[in-house]
Amino acid sequence: EPLACYGGALSGCGASLRNAGDCLAQCGATCRNKFGSEIAGDEMRESAVCLEEARAKLRAWVEAESTADNEQHLKVSLEAASAIGKSSEAAEMAGRIIFSQGQKGKASKEEKSKQELVLNLLGLSTNLLACSDVLRAAEVAEGGLPGWGGFCDKVKDAAVDVERAGEVLRDGEKKPSGGSWLKG
């Protein structure tokens, strides 16, 4: 029954995850264009709120669907909810740090904040990857979540992008040397 997943808590979970992705993308665009740390921090924190909503909706779905027949499937869904919750915490902390970067402070404090931001971005990436892996396992399990493969791919892509952002922030962007940038 593919239509059984529309309109309920599971559908709401997917919508909240999509909204979180939109907020992360907006945060990245804001940082790339150097608009302002307040806007970027707000977008990152909004993604945390969306992730928390997704976690709550997934848990509500698990509670509504719990029967002895699908115990393993629901266990996997709770693992996904846990990974989403950890992602929310990391995004909230990253947003808080980005927001505080706009405030004037000492150089040593800024360096510490940068290190904390890198750790939170890498933590967010790790938890998004865990969420993707758990949901992928739920999709392929018997009676799993049909059609979530594309969604898992998008969550994994977002995790890779967030990880790259953390690495660039930590190591600096690698610029091509010589004429190698001319090669397509």
Protein backbone atom coordinates (compact mmCIF):
# COMPACT_ATOMS: atom_id res chain seq x y z
CA GLU A 1 0.00 0.00 0.00
CA PRO A 2 2.19 2.90 -1.14
CA LEU A 3 -0.55 5.44 -0.39
CA ALA A 4 -0.51 4.53 3.31
CA CYS A 5 2.52 6.76 3.92
CA TYR A 6 0.82 9.99 2.77
CA GLY A 7 -0.74 12.51 5.12
CA GLY A 8 0.31 11.08 8.48
CA ALA A 9 3.13 11.57 10.92
CA LEU A 10 5.59 9.83 8.59
CA SER A 11 4.74 12.25 5.80
CA GLY A 12 5.15 15.13 8.25
CA CYS A 13 8.55 13.75 9.24
CA GLY A 14 9.65 13.78 5.61
CA ALA A 15 8.37 17.33 5.13
CA SER A 16 10.23 18.53 8.23
CA LEU A 17 13.43 16.87 7.03
CA ARG A 18 13.01 18.56 3.65
CA ASN A 19 12.50 21.92 5.37
CA ALA A 20 15.64 21.33 7.45
CA GLY A 21 17.55 20.71 4.22
CA ASP A 22 16.21 23.95 2.76
CA CYS A 23 17.40 25.84 5.85
CA LEU A 24 20.85 24.23 5.65
CA ALA A 25 21.09 25.19 1.97
CA GLN A 26 20.07 28.77 2.76
CA CYS A 27 22.64 28.91 5.55
CA GLY A 28 25.31 27.72 3.12
CA ALA A 29 24.31 30.27 0.51
CA THR A 30 24.33 33.04 3.10
CA CYS A 31 27.82 32.05 4.29
CA ARG A 32 29.10 31.76 0.74
CA ASN A 33 27.82 35.23 -0.15
CA LYS A 34 28.98 36.69 3.18
CA PHE A 35 25.60 38.29 3.95
CA GLY A 36 25.81 38.14 7.71
CA SER A 37 26.41 35.74 10.51
CA GLU A 38 23.07 36.54 12.15
CA ILE A 39 21.14 35.32 9.11
CA ALA A 40 23.33 32.24 8.68
CA GLY A 41 23.07 31.39 12.37
CA ASP A 42 19.30 31.85 12.29
CA GLU A 43 18.99 29.52 9.28
CA MET A 44 21.16 26.87 10.94
CA ARG A 45 19.09 27.10 14.12
CA GLU A 46 15.87 26.90 12.09
CA SER A 47 17.19 23.68 10.54
CA ALA A 48 17.65 22.38 14.09
CA VAL A 49 14.01 23.19 14.86
CA CYS A 50 12.90 21.36 11.70
CA LEU A 51 15.05 18.35 12.59
CA GLU A 52 13.53 18.26 16.07
CA GLU A 53 10.03 18.38 14.54
CA ALA A 54 11.00 15.50 12.24
CA ARG A 55 12.25 13.47 15.20
CA ALA A 56 9.03 14.08 17.13
CA LYS A 57 6.86 13.14 14.14
CA LEU A 58 8.84 9.97 13.48
CA ARG A 59 8.48 8.95 17.13
CA ALA A 60 4.74 9.69 16.96
CA TRP A 61 4.50 7.48 13.88
CA VAL A 62 6.36 4.69 15.66
CA GLU A 63 3.97 4.90 18.62
CA ALA A 64 0.92 4.87 16.34
CA GLU A 65 2.20 1.92 14.30
CA SER A 66 3.65 -0.24 17.07
CA THR A 67 2.50 -3.83 16.87
CA ALA A 68 4.26 -7.11 17.46
CA ASP A 69 4.37 -7.71 13.69
CA ASN A 70 6.66 -4.82 12.87
CA GLU A 71 8.88 -4.65 15.95
CA GLN A 72 12.19 -4.73 14.02
CA HIS A 73 11.02 -2.06 11.57
CA LEU A 74 9.99 0.22 14.43
CA LYS A 75 13.31 -0.35 16.20
CA VAL A 76 15.11 0.87 13.06
CA SER A 77 12.77 3.88 12.91
CA LEU A 78 13.62 4.75 16.53
CA GLU A 79 17.32 4.57 15.63
CA ALA A 80 16.64 7.03 12.81
CA ALA A 81 14.77 9.29 15.25
CA SER A 82 17.77 9.21 17.59
CA ALA A 83 20.15 10.18 14.75
CA ILE A 84 17.80 12.99 13.72
CA GLY A 85 17.70 14.23 17.32
CA LYS A 86 21.50 14.28 17.54
CA SER A 87 21.61 16.12 14.21
CA SER A 88 19.23 18.70 15.63
CA GLU A 89 21.44 19.25 18.68
CA ALA A 90 24.56 19.68 16.51
CA ALA A 91 22.77 22.08 14.15
CA GLU A 92 21.47 24.13 17.09
CA MET A 93 24.95 24.44 18.57
CA ALA A 94 26.47 25.28 15.17
CA GLY A 95 23.81 27.96 14.65
CA ARG A 96 24.49 29.41 18.08
CA ILE A 97 28.22 29.59 17.30
CA ILE A 98 27.66 31.15 13.87
CA PHE A 99 25.32 33.71 15.41
CA SER A 100 27.86 34.60 18.09
CA GLN A 101 30.59 35.01 15.43
CA GLY A 102 28.86 38.27 14.46
CA GLN A 103 29.48 39.62 17.95
CA LYS A 104 32.81 41.32 18.61
CA GLY A 105 35.24 39.24 20.65
CA LYS A 106 38.86 38.43 21.26
CA ALA A 107 40.84 36.53 18.62
CA SER A 108 41.43 33.54 20.89
CA LYS A 109 37.70 33.30 21.61
CA GLU A 110 36.97 33.45 17.88
CA GLU A 111 39.45 30.62 17.20
CA LYS A 112 37.84 28.50 19.92
CA SER A 113 34.39 29.23 18.44
CA LYS A 114 35.68 28.25 15.00
CA GLN A 115 36.96 24.93 16.37
CA GLU A 116 33.63 24.30 18.12
CA LEU A 117 31.77 25.14 14.91
CA VAL A 118 33.91 22.69 12.93
CA LEU A 119 33.24 19.97 15.52
CA ASN A 120 29.49 20.63 15.41
CA LEU A 121 29.38 20.66 11.61
CA LEU A 122 31.29 17.37 11.51
CA GLY A 123 28.95 15.98 14.20
CA LEU A 124 25.93 17.10 12.18
CA SER A 125 27.39 15.38 9.13
CA THR A 126 28.04 12.15 11.05
CA ASN A 127 24.50 12.06 12.42
CA LEU A 128 22.94 12.83 9.03
CA LEU A 129 24.95 9.96 7.54
CA ALA A 130 23.75 7.68 10.35
CA CYS A 131 20.17 8.75 9.67
CA SER A 132 20.58 8.03 5.96
CA ASP A 133 22.06 4.61 6.65
CA VAL A 134 19.34 3.68 9.13
CA LEU A 135 16.55 4.82 6.81
CA ARG A 136 18.18 2.94 3.91
CA ALA A 137 18.17 -0.20 6.06
CA ALA A 138 14.52 0.44 6.90
CA GLU A 139 13.69 0.76 3.21
CA VAL A 140 15.23 -2.57 2.24
CA ALA A 141 13.86 -4.42 5.28
CA GLU A 142 10.76 -6.52 4.76
CA GLY A 143 7.75 -4.24 5.17
CA GLY A 144 10.08 -1.26 5.15
CA LEU A 145 9.59 2.29 4.01
CA PRO A 146 8.87 2.10 0.28
CA GLY A 147 10.30 4.78 -1.96
CA TRP A 148 12.65 6.31 0.59
CA GLY A 149 15.79 5.48 -1.42
CA GLY A 150 15.92 8.84 -3.16
CA PHE A 151 15.34 10.60 0.13
CA CYS A 152 18.21 8.66 1.74
CA ASP A 153 20.47 9.71 -1.12
CA LYS A 154 19.59 13.38 -0.55
CA VAL A 155 20.24 13.12 3.20
CA LYS A 156 23.59 11.47 2.44
CA ASP A 157 24.46 14.21 -0.07
CA ALA A 158 23.60 16.87 2.53
CA ALA A 159 25.81 15.10 5.08
CA VAL A 160 28.72 15.07 2.63
CA ASP A 161 28.23 18.78 1.88
CA VAL A 162 28.08 19.68 5.59
CA GLU A 163 31.22 17.61 6.19
CA ARG A 164 33.00 19.42 3.35
CA ALA A 165 31.95 22.79 4.81
CA GLY A 166 33.44 21.77 8.16
CA GLU A 167 36.66 20.61 6.53
CA VAL A 168 36.98 23.82 4.49
CA LEU A 169 36.41 25.87 7.62
CA ARG A 170 39.01 23.83 9.49
CA ASP A 171 41.67 23.50 6.75
CA GLY A 172 40.90 26.36 4.40
CA GLU A 173 39.82 25.91 0.82
CA LYS A 174 42.31 24.13 -1.41
CA LYS A 175 43.06 26.31 -4.42
CA PRO A 176 44.36 24.64 -7.58
CA SER A 177 47.95 25.46 -8.37
CA GLY A 178 49.50 26.27 -11.71
CA GLY A 179 47.33 25.82 -14.78
CA SER A 180 45.40 22.83 -13.39
CA TRP A 181 42.32 24.99 -12.87
CA LEU A 182 42.08 25.38 -16.66
CA LYS A 183 41.43 21.69 -17.18
CA GLY A 184 37.74 20.83 -17.22
